[in-house]
Short mmCIF file of C-alpha atoms in Angstrom, two decimals:
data_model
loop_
_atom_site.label_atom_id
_atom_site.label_comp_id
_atom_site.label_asym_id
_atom_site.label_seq_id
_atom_site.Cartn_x
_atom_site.Cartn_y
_atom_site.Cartn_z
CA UNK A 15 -10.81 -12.87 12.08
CA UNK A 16 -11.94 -11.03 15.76
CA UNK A 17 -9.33 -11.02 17.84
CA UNK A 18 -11.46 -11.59 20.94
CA UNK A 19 -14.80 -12.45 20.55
CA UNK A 20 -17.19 -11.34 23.42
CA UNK A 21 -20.77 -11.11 24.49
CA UNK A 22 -22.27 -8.39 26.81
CA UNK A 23 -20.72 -7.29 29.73
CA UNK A 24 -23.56 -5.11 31.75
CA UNK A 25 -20.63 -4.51 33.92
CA UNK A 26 -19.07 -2.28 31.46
CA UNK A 27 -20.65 1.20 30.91
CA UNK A 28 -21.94 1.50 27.55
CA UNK A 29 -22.32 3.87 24.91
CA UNK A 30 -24.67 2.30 22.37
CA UNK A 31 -24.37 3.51 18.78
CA UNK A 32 -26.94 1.60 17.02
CA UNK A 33 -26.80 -2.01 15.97
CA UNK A 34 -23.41 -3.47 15.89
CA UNK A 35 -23.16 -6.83 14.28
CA UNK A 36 -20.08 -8.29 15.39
CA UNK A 37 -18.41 -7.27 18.86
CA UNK A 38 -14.56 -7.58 19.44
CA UNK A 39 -13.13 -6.49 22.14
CA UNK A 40 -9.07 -4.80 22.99
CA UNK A 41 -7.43 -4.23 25.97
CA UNK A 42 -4.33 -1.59 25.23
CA UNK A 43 -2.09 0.39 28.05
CA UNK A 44 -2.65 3.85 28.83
CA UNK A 45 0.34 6.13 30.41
CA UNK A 46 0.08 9.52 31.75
CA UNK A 47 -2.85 9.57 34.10
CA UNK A 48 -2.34 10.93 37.60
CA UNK A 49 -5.88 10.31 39.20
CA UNK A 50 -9.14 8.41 38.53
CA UNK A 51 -10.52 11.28 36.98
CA UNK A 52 -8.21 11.24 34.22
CA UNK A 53 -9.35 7.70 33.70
CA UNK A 54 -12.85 9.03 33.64
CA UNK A 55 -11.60 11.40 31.02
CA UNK A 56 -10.72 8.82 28.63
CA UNK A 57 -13.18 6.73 29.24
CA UNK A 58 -15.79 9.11 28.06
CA UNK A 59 -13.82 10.18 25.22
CA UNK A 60 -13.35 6.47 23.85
CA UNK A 61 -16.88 6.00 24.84
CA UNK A 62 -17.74 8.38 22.36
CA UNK A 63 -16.36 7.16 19.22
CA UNK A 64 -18.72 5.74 16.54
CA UNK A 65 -18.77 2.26 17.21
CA UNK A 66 -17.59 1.40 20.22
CA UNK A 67 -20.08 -0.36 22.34
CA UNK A 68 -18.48 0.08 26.08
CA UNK A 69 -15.65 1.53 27.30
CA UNK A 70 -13.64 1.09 30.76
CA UNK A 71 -10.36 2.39 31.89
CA UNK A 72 -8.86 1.23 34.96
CA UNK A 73 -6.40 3.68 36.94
CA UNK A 74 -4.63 0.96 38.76
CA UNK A 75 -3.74 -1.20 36.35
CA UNK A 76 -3.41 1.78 33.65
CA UNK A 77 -5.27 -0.19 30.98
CA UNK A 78 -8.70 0.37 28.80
CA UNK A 79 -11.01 -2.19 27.62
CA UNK A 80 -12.74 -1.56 24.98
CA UNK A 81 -15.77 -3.38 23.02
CA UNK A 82 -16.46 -2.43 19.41
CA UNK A 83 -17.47 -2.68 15.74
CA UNK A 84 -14.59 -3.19 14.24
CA UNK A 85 -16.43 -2.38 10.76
CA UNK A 86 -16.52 1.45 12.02
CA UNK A 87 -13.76 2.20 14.47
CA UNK A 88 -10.43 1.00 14.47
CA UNK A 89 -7.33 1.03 17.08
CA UNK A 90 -5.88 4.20 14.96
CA UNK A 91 -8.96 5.90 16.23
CA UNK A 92 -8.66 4.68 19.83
CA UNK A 93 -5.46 6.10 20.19
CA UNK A 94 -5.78 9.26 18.28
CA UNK A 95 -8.78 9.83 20.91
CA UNK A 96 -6.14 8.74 23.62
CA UNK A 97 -3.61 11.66 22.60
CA UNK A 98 -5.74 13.94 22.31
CA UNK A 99 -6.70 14.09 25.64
CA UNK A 100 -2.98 14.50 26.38
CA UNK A 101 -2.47 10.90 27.09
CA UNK A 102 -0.39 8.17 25.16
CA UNK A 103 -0.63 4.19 24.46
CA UNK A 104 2.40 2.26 24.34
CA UNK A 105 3.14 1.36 20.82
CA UNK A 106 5.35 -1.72 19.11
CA UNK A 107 6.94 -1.43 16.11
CA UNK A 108 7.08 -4.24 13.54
CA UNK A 109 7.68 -4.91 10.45
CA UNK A 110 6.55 -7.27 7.80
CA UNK A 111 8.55 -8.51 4.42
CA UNK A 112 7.20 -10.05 1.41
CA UNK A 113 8.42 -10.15 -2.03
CA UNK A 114 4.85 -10.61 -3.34
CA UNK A 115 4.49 -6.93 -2.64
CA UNK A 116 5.77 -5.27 -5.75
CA UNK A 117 2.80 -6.25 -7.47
CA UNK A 118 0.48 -5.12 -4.56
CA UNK A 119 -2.18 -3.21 -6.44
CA UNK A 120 -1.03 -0.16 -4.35
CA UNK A 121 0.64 0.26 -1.16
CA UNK A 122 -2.36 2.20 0.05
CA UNK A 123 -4.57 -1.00 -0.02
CA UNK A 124 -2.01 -2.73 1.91
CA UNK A 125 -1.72 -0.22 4.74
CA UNK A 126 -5.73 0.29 4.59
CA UNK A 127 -6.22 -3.47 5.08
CA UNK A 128 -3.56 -3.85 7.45
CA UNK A 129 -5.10 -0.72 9.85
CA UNK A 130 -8.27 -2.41 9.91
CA UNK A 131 -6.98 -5.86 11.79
CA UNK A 132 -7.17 -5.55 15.21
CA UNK A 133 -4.43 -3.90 17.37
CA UNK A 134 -2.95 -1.57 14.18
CA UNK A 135 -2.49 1.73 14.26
CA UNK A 136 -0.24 2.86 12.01
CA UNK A 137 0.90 0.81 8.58
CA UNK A 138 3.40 2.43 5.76
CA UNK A 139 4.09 -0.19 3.03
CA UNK A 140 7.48 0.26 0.88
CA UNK A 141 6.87 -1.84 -2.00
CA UNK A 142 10.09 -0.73 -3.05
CA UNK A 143 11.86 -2.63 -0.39
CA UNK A 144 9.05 -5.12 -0.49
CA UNK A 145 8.26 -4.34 3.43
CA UNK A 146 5.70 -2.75 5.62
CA UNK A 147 6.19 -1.04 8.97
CA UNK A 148 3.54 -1.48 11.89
CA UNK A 149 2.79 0.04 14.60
CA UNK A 150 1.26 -1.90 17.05
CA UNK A 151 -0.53 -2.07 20.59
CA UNK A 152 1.77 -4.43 22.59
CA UNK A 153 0.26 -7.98 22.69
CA UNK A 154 1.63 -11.31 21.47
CA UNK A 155 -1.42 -12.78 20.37
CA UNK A 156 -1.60 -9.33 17.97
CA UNK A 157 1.49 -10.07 16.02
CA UNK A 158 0.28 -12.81 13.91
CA UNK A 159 -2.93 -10.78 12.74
CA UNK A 160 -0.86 -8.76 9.92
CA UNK A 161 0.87 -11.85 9.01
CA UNK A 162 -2.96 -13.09 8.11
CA UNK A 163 -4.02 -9.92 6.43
CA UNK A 164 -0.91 -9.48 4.30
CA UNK A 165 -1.90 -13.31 3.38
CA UNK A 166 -5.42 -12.80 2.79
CA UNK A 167 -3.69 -9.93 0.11
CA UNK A 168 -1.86 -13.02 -1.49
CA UNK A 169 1.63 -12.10 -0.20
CA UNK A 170 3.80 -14.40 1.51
CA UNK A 171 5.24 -12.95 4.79
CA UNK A 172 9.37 -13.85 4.94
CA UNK A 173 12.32 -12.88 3.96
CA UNK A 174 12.43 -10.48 1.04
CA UNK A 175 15.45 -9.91 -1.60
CA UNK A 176 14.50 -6.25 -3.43
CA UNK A 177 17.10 -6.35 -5.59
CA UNK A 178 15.99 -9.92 -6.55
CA UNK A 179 12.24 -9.14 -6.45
CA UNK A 180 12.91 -5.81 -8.94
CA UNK A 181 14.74 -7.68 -11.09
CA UNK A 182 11.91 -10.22 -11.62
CA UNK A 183 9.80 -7.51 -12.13
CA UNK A 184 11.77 -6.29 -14.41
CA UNK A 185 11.76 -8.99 -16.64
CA UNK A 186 7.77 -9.67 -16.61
CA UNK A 187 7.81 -6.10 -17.76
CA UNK A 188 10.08 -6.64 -20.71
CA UNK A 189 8.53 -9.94 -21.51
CA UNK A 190 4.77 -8.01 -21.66
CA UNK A 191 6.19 -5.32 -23.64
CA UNK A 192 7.48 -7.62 -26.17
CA UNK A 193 4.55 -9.52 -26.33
CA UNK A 194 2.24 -6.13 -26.73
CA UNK A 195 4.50 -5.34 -29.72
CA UNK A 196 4.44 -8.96 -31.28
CA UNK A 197 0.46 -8.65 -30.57
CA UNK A 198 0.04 -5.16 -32.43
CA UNK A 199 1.97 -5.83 -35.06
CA UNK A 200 -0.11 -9.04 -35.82
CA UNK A 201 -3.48 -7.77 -35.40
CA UNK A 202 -2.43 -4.75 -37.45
CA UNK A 203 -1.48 -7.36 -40.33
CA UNK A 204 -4.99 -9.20 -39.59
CA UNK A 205 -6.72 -5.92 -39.89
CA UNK A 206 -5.01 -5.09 -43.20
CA UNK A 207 -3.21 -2.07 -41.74
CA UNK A 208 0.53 -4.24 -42.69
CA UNK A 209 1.88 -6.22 -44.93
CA UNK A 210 0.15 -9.74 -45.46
CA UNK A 211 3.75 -11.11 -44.56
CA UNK A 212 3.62 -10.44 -41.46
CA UNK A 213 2.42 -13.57 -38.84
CA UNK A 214 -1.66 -12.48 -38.47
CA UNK A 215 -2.94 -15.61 -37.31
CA UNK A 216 -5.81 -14.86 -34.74
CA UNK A 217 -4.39 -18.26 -32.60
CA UNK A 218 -1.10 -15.78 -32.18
CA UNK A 219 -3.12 -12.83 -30.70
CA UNK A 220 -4.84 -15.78 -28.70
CA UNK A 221 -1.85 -17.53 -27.28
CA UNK A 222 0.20 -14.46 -26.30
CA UNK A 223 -2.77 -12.85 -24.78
CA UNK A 224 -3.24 -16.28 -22.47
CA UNK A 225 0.43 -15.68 -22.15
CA UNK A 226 -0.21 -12.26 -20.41
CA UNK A 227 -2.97 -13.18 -18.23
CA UNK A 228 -2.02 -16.04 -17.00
CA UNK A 229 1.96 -15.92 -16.91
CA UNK A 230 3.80 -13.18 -17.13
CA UNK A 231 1.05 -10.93 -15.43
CA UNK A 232 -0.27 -13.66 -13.62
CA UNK A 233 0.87 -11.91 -9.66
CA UNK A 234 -0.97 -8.35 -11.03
CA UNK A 235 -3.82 -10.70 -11.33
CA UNK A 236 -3.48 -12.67 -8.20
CA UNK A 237 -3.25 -9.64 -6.16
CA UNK A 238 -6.07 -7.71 -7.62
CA UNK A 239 -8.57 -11.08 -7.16
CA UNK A 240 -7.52 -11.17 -3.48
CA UNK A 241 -7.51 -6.98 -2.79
CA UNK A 242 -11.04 -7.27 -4.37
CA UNK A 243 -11.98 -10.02 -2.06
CA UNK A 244 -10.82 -8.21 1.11
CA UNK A 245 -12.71 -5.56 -0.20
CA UNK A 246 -9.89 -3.23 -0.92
CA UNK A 247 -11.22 -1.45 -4.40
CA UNK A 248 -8.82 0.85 -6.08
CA UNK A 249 -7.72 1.77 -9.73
CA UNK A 250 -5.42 -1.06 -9.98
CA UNK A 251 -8.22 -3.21 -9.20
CA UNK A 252 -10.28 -1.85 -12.42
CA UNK A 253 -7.65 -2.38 -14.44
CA UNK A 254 -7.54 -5.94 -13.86
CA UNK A 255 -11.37 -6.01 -14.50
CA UNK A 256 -11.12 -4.46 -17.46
CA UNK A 257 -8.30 -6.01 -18.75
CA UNK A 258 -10.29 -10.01 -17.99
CA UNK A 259 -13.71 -8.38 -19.19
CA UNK A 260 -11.81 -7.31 -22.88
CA UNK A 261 -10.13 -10.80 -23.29
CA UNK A 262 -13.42 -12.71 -22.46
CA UNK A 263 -15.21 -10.13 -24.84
CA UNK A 264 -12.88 -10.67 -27.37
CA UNK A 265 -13.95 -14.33 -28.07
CA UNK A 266 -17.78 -13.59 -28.43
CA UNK A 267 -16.97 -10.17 -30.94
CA UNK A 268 -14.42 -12.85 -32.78
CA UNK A 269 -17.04 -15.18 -33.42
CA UNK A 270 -20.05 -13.32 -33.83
CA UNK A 271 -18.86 -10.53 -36.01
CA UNK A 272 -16.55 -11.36 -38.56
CA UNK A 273 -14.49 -8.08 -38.68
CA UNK A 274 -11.14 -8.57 -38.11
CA UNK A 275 -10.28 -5.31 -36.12
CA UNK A 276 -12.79 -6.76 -33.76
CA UNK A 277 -11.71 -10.35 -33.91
CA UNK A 278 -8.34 -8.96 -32.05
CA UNK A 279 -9.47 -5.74 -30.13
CA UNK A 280 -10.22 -6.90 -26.63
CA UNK A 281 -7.11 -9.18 -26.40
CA UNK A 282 -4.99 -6.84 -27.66
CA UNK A 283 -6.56 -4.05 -25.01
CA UNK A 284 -6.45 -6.56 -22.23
CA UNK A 285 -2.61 -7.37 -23.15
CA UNK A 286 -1.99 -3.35 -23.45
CA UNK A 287 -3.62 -2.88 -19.74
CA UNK A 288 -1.85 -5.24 -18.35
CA UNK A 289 1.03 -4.18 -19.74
CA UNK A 290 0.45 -0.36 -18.96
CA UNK A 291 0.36 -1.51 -15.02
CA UNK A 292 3.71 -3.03 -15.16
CA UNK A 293 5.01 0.01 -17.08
CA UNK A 294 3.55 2.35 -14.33
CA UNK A 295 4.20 0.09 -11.55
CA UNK A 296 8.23 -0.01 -12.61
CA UNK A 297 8.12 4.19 -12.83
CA UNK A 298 6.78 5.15 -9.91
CA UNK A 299 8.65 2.40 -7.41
CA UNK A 300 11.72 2.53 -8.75
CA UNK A 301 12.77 5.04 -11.74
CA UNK A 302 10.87 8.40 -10.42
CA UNK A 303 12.23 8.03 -6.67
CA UNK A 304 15.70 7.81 -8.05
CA UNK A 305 14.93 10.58 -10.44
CA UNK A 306 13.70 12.53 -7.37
CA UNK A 307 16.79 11.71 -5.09
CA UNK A 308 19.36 12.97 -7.64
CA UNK A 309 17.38 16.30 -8.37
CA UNK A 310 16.98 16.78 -4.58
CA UNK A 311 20.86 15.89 -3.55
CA UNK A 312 21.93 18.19 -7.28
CA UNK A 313 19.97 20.92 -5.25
CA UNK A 314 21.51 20.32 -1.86
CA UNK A 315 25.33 19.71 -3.54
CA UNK A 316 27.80 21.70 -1.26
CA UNK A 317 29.50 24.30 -2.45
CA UNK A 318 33.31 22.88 -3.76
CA UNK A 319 34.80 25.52 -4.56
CA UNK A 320 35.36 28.33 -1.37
CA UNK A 321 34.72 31.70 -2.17
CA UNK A 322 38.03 33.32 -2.38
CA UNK A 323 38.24 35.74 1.04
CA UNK A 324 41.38 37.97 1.15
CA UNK A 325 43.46 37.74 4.27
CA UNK A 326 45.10 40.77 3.66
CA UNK A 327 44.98 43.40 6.36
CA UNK A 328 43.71 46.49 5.78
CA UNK A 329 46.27 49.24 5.00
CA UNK A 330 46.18 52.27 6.87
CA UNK A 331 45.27 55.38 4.79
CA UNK A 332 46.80 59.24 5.07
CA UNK A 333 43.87 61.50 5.91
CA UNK A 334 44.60 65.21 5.20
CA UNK A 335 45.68 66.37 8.49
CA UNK A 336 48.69 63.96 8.10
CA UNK A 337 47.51 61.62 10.92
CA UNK A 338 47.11 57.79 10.67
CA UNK A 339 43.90 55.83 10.74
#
């Protein structure tokens, strides 16, 4: 959603870069100018930037007003070209909890959707501490545009326990590893790889698959569907394809071809996917940090033990000629 939609202002010098297809239009602070032609200064350079449409910074006020394509520059960019002309733009800081966001597909689609609303500049999502920190350009009407992005992600913005969140997590992961074991182990028997004793019924590999997608993996799922609708395409993403193209595959090879490897093979896969992401997902939040932390403070351990230092004083020594030193 634009923050402020606009039509052409022939008052405002423009820098055309081609067609631009929807206009928006920011207004940020500037500090550090001492004359109009440092104005002029960044005004050109912001003028410059592929995609904005017109630039104008006052000196007075010690404000620019920008108009843009906010599909190829951003406020990041703005700024960057800002500081690099030895200027700076005030900045907010603010930050954002959800406990949807462990199972954010990765915290660099978060932070990549979140820089692309309007007035972001900086995003670093913790999914860890199921948070993200935001910098800003100062303006009340800004704050609520993260709130709608992290929504349009499927994550509810609030108050967020990470202890309680982890734990969850925690126990979606055992539940899918259980089920991935109860699900091999019965297609194996279907396939004639185990003992006909064990429970092979192709309903079983059916109902804990349907138990996978759609409840215990059921927020992996939610927040790959909504990352993919935003646009935001990473591997987590595939996964989820793949894992919903192999269970709706599985029904045609099960009925069609009357093999019973292939009766099972794409639930099973979409069951091991899914519960390969959680797996992953649990490692690299929580268990590899920590592993991380106590190598790092096992490296930096101070020294206990003092090095024993004699305080004795030197004695003096005879030299030949029978005088003291």
């Amino acid at each position: 959603m634009p923050y402020n939609q606009v039509n052409d202002d022939k008052s405002v010098p423009s820098a055309q870069r081609g067609p631009c297809l929807s206009k928006q239009e920011i207004a940020f602070a500037i500090r550090g100018m001492w004359g109009p032609k440092n104005a002029g200064e960044i005004q050109t350079a912001l003028a410059c930037l592929d995609g904005v449409v017109a630039a104008r910074v006052n000196y007075a006020t010690e404000r620019a007003t920008v108009v843009y394509d906010p599909v190829r520059v951003t406020a990041s960019q703005m700024v960057s070209a800002v500081q690099n002309r030895g200027y700076y733009a005030p900045l907010e800081h603010l930050t954002l909890s959800s406990q949807d966001l462990v199972y954010a597909t990765s915290g660099g689609t978060v932070e990549r959707a979140l820089v692309d609303s309007p007035g972001v500049v900086r995003a670093c999502a913790d999914l860890a501490r199921c948070s993200v920190t935001l910098e800003i350009l100062p303006d009340k009407g800004r704050r609520t545009y993260p709130e709608r992005v992290l929504k349009g992600l499927g994550f509810r913005p609030g108050e967020a326990d990470p202890a309680n969140a982890r734990n969850l997590f925690l126990v979606r992961s055992a539940l899918l590893v259980i089920i991935e074991f109860l699900a091999l182990w019965s297609a194996g028997a279907h396939a004639g790889w185990l003992s006909p004793s064990v429970p092979h019924t192709p309903i079983l590999i059916v109902v804990l698959s349907f138990i996978t997608l759609f409840a215990a993996g059921l927020p992996f799922y939610r927040s790959a569907f909504d990352a993919a609708v935003q646009g935001q395409f990473d591997m987590s993403v595939l996964v989820a394809f793949m894992a919903l193209l192999a269970a709706v595959g599985g029904f045609p090879f099960g009925i069609l071809l009357p093999v019973p490897w292939l009766t099972d093979a794409g639930l099973v896969t979409a069951t091991a996917l899914t519960t390969g992401w959680f797996v992953i997902r649990g490692l690299t939040i929580w268990v590899l940090p920590h592993l991380r932390d106590a190598l790092i403070k096992r490296k930096t351990k101070p020294v206990t033990e003092a090095t024993s230092v004699s305080t004795t004083p030197p004695q003096l020594g005879v030299v030949p000629n029978g005088s003291r030193r």
